PDB file of C-alpha atoms in Angstrom:
ATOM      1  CA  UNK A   1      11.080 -34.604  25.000  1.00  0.00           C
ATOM      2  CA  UNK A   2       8.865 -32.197  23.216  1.00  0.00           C
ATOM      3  CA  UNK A   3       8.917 -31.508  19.310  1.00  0.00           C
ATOM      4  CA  UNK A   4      11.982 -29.314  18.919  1.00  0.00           C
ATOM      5  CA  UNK A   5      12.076 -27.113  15.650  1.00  0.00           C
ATOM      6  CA  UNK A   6      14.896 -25.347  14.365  1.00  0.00           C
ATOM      7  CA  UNK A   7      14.526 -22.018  13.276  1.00  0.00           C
ATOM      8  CA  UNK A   8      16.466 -18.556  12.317  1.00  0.00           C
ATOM      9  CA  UNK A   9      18.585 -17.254  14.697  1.00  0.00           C
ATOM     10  CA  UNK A  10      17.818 -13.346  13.073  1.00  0.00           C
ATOM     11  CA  UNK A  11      14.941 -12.939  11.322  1.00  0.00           C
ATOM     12  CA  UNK A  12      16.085 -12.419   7.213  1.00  0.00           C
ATOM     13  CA  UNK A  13      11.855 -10.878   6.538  1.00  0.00           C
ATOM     14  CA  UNK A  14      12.612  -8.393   9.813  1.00  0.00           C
ATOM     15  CA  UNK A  15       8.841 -10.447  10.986  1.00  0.00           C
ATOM     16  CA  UNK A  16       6.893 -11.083   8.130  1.00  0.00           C
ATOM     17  CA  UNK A  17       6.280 -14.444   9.010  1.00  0.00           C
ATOM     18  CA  UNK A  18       7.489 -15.689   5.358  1.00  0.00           C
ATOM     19  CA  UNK A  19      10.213 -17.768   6.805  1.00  0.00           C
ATOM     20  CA  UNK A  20      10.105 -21.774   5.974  1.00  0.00           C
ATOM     21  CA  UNK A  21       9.162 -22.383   9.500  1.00  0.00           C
ATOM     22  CA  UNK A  22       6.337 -20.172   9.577  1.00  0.00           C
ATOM     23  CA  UNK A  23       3.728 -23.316   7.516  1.00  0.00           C
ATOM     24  CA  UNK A  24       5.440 -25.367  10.513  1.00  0.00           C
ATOM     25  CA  UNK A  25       4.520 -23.466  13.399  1.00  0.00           C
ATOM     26  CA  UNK A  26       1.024 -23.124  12.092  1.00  0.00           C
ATOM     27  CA  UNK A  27       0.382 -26.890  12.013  1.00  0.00           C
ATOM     28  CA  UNK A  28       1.733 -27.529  15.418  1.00  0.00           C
ATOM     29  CA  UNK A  29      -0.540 -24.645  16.581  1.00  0.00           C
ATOM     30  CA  UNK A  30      -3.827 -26.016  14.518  1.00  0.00           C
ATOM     31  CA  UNK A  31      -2.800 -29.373  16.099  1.00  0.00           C
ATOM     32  CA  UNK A  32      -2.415 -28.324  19.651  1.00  0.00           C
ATOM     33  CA  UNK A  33       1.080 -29.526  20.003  1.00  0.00           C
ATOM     34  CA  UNK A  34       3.765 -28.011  22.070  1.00  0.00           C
ATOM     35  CA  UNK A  35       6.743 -27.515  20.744  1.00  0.00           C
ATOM     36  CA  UNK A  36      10.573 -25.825  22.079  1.00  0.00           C
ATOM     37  CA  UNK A  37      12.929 -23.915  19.027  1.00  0.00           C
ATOM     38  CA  UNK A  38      16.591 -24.225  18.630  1.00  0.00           C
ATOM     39  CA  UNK A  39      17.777 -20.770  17.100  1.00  0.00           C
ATOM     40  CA  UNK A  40      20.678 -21.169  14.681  1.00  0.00           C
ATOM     41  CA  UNK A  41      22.727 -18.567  12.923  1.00  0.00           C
ATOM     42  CA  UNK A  42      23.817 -18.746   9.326  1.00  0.00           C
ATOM     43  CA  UNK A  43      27.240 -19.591  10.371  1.00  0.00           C
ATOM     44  CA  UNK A  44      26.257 -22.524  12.393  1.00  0.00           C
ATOM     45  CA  UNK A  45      23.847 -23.568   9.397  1.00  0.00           C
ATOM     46  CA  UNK A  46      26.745 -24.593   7.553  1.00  0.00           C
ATOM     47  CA  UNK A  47      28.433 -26.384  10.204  1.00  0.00           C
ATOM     48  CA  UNK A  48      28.333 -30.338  10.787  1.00  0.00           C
ATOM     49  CA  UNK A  49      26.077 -30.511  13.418  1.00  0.00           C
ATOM     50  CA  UNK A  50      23.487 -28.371  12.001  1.00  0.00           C
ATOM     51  CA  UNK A  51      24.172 -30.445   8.294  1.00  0.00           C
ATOM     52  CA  UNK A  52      23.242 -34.000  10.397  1.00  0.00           C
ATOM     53  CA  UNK A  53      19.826 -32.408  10.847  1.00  0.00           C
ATOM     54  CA  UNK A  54      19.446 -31.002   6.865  1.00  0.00           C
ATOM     55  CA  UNK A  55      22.183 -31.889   4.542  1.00  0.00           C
ATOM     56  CA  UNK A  56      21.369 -28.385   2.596  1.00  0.00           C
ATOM     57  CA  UNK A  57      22.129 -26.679   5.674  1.00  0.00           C
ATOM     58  CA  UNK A  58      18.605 -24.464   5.822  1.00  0.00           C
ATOM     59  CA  UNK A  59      15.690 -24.080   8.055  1.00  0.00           C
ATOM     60  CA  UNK A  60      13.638 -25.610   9.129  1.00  0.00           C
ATOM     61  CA  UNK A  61      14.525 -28.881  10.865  1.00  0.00           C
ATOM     62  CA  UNK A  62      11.878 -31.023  12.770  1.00  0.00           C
ATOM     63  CA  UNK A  63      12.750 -33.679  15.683  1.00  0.00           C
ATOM     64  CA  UNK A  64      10.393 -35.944  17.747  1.00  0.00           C
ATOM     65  CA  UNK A  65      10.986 -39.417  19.279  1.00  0.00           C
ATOM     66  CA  UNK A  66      14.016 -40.354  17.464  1.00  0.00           C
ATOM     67  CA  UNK A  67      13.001 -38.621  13.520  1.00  0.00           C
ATOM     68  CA  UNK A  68      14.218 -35.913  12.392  1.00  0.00           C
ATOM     69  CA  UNK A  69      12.793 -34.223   9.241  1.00  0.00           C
ATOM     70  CA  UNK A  70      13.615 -31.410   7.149  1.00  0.00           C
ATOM     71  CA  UNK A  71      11.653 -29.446   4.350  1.00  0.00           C
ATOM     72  CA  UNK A  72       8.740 -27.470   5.843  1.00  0.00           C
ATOM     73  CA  UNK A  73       6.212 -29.337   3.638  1.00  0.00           C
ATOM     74  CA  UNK A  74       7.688 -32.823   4.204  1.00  0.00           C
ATOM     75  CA  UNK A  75       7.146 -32.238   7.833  1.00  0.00           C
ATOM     76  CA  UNK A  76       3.369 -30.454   7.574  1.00  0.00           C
ATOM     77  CA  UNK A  77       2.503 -33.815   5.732  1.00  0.00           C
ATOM     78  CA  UNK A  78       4.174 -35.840   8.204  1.00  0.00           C
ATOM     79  CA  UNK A  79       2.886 -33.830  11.151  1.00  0.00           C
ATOM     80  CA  UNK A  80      -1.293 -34.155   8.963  1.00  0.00           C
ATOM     81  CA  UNK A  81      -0.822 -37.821   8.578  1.00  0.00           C
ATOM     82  CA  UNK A  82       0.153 -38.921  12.308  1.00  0.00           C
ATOM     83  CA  UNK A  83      -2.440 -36.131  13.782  1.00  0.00           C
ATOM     84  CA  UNK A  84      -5.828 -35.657  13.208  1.00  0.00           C
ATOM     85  CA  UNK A  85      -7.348 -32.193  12.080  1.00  0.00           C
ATOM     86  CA  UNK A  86      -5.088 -31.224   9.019  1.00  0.00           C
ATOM     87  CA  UNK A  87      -6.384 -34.045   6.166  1.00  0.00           C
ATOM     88  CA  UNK A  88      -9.311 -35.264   5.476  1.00  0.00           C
ATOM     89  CA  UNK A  89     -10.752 -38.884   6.684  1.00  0.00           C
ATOM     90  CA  UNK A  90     -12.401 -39.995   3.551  1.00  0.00           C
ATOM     91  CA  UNK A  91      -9.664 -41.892   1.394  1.00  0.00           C
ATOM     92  CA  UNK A  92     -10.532 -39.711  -1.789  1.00  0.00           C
ATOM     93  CA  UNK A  93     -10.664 -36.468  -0.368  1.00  0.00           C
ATOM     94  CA  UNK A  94      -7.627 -36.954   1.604  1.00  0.00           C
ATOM     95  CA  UNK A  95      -5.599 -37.779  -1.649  1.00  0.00           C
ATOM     96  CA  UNK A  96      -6.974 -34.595  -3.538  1.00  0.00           C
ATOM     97  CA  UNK A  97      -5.419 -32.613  -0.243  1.00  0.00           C
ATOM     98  CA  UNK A  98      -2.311 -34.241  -0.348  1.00  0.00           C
ATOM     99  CA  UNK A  99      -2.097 -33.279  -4.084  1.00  0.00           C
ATOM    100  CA  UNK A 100      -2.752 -29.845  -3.435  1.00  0.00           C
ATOM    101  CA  UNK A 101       0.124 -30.056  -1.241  1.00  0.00           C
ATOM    102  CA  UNK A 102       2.146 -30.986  -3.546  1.00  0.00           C
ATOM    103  CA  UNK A 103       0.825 -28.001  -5.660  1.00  0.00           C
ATOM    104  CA  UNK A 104       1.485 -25.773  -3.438  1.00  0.00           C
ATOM    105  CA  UNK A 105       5.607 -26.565  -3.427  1.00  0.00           C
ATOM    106  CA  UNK A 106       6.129 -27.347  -6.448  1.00  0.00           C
ATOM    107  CA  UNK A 107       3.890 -25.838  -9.086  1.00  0.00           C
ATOM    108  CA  UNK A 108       2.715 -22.065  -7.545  1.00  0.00           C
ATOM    109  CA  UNK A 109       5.806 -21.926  -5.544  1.00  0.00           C
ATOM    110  CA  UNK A 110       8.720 -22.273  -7.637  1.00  0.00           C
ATOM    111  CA  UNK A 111       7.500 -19.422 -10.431  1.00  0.00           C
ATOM    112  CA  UNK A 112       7.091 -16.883  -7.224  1.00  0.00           C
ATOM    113  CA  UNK A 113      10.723 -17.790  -5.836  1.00  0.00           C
ATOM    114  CA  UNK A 114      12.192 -16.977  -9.182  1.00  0.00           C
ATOM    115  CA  UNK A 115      10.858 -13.963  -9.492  1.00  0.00           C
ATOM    116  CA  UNK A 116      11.486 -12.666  -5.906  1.00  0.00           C
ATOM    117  CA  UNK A 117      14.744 -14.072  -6.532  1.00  0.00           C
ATOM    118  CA  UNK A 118      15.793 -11.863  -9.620  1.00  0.00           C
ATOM    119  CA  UNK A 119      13.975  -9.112  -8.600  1.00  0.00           C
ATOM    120  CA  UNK A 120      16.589  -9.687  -5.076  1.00  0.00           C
ATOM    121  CA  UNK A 121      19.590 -10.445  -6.941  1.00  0.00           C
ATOM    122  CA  UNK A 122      19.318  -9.190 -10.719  1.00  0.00           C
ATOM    123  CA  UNK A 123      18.092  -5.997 -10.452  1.00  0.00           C
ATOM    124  CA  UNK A 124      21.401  -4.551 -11.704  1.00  0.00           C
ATOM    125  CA  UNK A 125      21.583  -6.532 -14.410  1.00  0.00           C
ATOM    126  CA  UNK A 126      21.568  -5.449 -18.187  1.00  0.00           C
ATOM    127  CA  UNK A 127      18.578  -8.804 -18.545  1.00  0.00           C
ATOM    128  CA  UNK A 128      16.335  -7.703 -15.854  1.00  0.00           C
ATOM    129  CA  UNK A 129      14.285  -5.376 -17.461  1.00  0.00           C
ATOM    130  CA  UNK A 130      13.772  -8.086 -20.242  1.00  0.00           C
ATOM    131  CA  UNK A 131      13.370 -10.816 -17.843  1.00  0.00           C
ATOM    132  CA  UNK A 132      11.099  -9.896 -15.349  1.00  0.00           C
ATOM    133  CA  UNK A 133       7.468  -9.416 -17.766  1.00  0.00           C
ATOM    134  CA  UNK A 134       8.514 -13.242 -18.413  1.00  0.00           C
ATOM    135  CA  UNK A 135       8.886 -14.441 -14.963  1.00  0.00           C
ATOM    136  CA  UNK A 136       5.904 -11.930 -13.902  1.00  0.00           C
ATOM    137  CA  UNK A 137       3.630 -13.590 -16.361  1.00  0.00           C
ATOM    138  CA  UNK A 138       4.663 -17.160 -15.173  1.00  0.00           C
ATOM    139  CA  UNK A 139       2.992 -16.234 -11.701  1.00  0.00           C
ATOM    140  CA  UNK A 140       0.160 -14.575 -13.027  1.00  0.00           C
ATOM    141  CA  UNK A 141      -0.540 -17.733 -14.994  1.00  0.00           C
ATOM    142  CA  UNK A 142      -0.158 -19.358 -11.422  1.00  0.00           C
ATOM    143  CA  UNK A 143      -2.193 -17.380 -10.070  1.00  0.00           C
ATOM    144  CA  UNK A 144      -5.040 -17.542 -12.581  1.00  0.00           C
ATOM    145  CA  UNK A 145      -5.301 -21.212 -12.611  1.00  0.00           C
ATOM    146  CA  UNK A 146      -5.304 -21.016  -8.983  1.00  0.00           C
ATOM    147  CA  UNK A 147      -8.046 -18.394  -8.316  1.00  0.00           C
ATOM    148  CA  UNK A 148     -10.467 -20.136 -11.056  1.00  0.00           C
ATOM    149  CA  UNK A 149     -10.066 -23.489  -9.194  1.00  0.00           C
ATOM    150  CA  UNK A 150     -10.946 -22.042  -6.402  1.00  0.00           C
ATOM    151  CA  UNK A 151     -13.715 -20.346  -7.330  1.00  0.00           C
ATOM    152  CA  UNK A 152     -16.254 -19.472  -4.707  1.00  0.00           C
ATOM    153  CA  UNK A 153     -15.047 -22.088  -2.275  1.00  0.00           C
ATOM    154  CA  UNK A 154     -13.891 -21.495   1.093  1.00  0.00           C
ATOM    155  CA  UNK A 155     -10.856 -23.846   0.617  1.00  0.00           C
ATOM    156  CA  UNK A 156      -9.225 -26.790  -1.810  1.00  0.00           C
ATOM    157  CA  UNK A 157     -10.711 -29.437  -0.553  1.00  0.00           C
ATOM    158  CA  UNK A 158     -13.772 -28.779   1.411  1.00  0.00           C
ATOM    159  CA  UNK A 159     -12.671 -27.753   5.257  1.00  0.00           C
ATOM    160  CA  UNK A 160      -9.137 -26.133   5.920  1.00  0.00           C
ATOM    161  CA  UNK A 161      -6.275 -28.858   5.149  1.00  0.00           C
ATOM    162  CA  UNK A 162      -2.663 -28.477   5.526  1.00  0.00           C
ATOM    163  CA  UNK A 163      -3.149 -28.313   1.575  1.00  0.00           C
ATOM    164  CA  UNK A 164      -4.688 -24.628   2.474  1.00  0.00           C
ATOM    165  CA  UNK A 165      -2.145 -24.044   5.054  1.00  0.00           C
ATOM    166  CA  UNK A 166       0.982 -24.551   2.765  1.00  0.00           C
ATOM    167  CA  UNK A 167      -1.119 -22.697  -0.072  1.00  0.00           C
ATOM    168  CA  UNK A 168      -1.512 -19.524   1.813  1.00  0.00           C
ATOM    169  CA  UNK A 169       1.980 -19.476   3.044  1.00  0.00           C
ATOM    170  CA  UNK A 170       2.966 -20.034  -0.447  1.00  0.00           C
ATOM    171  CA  UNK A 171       1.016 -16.796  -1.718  1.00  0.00           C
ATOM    172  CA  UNK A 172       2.176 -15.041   1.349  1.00  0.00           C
ATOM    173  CA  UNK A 173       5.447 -14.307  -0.080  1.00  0.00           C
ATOM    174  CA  UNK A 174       3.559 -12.032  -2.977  1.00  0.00           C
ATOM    175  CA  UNK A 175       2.026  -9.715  -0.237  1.00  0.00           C
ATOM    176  CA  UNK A 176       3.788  -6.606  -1.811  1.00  0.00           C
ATOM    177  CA  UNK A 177       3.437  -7.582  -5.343  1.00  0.00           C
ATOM    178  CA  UNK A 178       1.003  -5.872  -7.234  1.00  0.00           C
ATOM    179  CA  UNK A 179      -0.159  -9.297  -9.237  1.00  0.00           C
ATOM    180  CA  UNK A 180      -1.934 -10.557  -6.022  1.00  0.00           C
ATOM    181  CA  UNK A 181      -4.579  -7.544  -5.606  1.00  0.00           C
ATOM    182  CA  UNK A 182      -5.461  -8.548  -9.526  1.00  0.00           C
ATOM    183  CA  UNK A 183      -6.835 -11.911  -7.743  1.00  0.00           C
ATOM    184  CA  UNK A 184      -9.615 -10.883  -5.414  1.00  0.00           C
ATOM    185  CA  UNK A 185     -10.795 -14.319  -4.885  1.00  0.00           C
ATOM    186  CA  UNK A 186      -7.086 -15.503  -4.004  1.00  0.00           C
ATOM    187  CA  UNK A 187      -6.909 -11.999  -1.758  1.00  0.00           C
ATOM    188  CA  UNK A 188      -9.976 -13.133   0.346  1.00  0.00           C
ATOM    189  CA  UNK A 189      -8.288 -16.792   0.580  1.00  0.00           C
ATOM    190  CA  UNK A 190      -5.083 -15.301   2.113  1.00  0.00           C
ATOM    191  CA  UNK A 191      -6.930 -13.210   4.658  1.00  0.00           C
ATOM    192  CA  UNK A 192      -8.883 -16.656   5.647  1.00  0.00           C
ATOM    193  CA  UNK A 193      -5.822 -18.276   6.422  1.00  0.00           C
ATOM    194  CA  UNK A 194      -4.585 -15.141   8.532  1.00  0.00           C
ATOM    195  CA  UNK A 195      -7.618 -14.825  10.203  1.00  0.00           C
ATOM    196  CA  UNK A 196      -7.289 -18.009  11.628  1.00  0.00           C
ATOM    197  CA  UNK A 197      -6.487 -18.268  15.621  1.00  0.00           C
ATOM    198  CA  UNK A 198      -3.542 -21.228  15.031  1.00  0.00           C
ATOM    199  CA  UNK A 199      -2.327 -18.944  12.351  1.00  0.00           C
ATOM    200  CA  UNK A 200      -2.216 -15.791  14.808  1.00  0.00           C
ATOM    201  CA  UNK A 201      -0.312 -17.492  16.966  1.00  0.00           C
ATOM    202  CA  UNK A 202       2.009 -18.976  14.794  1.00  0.00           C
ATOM    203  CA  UNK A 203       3.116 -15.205  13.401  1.00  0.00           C
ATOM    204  CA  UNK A 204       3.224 -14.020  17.026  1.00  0.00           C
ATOM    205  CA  UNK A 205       5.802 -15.898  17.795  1.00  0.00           C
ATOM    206  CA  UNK A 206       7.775 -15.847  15.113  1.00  0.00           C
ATOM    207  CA  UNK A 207       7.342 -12.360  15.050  1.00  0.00           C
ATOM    208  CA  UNK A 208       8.691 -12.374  18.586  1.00  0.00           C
ATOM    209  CA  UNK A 209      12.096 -13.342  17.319  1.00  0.00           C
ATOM    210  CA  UNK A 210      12.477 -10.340  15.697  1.00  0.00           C
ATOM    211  CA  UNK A 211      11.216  -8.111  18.042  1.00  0.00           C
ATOM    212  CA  UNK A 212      13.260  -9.395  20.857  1.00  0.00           C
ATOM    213  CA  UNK A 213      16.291  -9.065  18.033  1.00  0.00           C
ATOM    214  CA  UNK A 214      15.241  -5.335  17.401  1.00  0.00           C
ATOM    215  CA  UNK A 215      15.259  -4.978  21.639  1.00  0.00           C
ATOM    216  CA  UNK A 216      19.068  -6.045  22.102  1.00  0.00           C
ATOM    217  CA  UNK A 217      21.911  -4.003  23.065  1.00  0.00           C
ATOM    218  CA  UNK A 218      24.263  -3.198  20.122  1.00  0.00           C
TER     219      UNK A 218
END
């Protein structure tokens, strides 16, 4: 049976290519490995069957050969470490990637949830005009660190890693902030990432989903 991934039934970013399966897709397509969707609705995200496959009851889900996985970047690292072509093979460069992975989830992520978050859900709020030069800072500091690490370099670590991959996705989801045009460096990084074929097809066909959405009968 081929690698099954589970996926939004509508599309919530009407095709951005910023939902959790989008880091997903992109590994299977820089691995070459074919792969079928199941297409749940929120509804049935919240029912048993759905909650077997990822006890939070979110997307995405990953099964192959008796595992199944959940949390995009659990299943990018599982997907780097059984495939070749997404870590490096010497010991200590393949560590650094994996930390950058790490980074990417849990360090620059969780500032830029928060503050798409309130900026989603708190606008109305008599704190949000207080709050949000806090939690805009907190990315810019992210952002910073991020763009002077990088420096002049390509990527992380050397070649393109899934470290990149989740990294990019990561800083995807501040495409219509105005904090990531005051990174240039991080700007060009993005568009490396996009540029890439696996990537291209990744976003085509999750952007498929929502055209074929758009193209149904009301």
């Amino acid at each position: 049976m081929p690698i099954t991934l589970t996926v939004f039934e509508a599309s919530p970013d009407r095709g951005r290519g910023l939902a959790r399966d989008m880091q997903v897709r992109w590994a299977l397509e820089e691995l070459g490995l074919a792969y079928d969707v199941r297409r749940v609705s929120f509804a049935a995200m919240k029912q048993a069957e759905h909650l077997a496959r990822h006890p939070f009851g979110q997307i995405p889900t990953y099964e192959d050969d008796g595992l199944t996985l959940f949390e995009s970047g659990a299943i990018v690292l599982h997907l780097a470490e059984h495939h070749v072509g997404l870590l490096p093979v010497d010991r200590n460069a393949r560590a650094r990637a994996i930390a950058w992975m790490f980074a990417a989830v849990s360090t620059v992520e969780p500032p830029i949830v928060e503050w798409a978050m309130a900026r989603m859900l708190e606008r109305d709020t008599s704190w949000f005009a207080a709050r949000l030069p806090m939690l805009e800072d907190r990315v810019r500091t992210r952002l910073a660190q991020l763009a002077d690490r990088l420096g002049e370099a390509a990527w992380l670590e050397g070649d393109f890693t899934a470290a990149d991959l989740l990294m990019v996705g990561v800083l995807r989801r501040l495409e219509r902030s105005t904090m990531l045009p005051e990174q240039p460096r991080l700007l060009a990084y993005i568009a490396r990432g996009e540029a890439r074929p696996a990537f291209q097809r990744a976003f085509a066909a999750q952007r498929a989903l929502f055209e074929g959405q758009r193209q149904q009968p009301c």
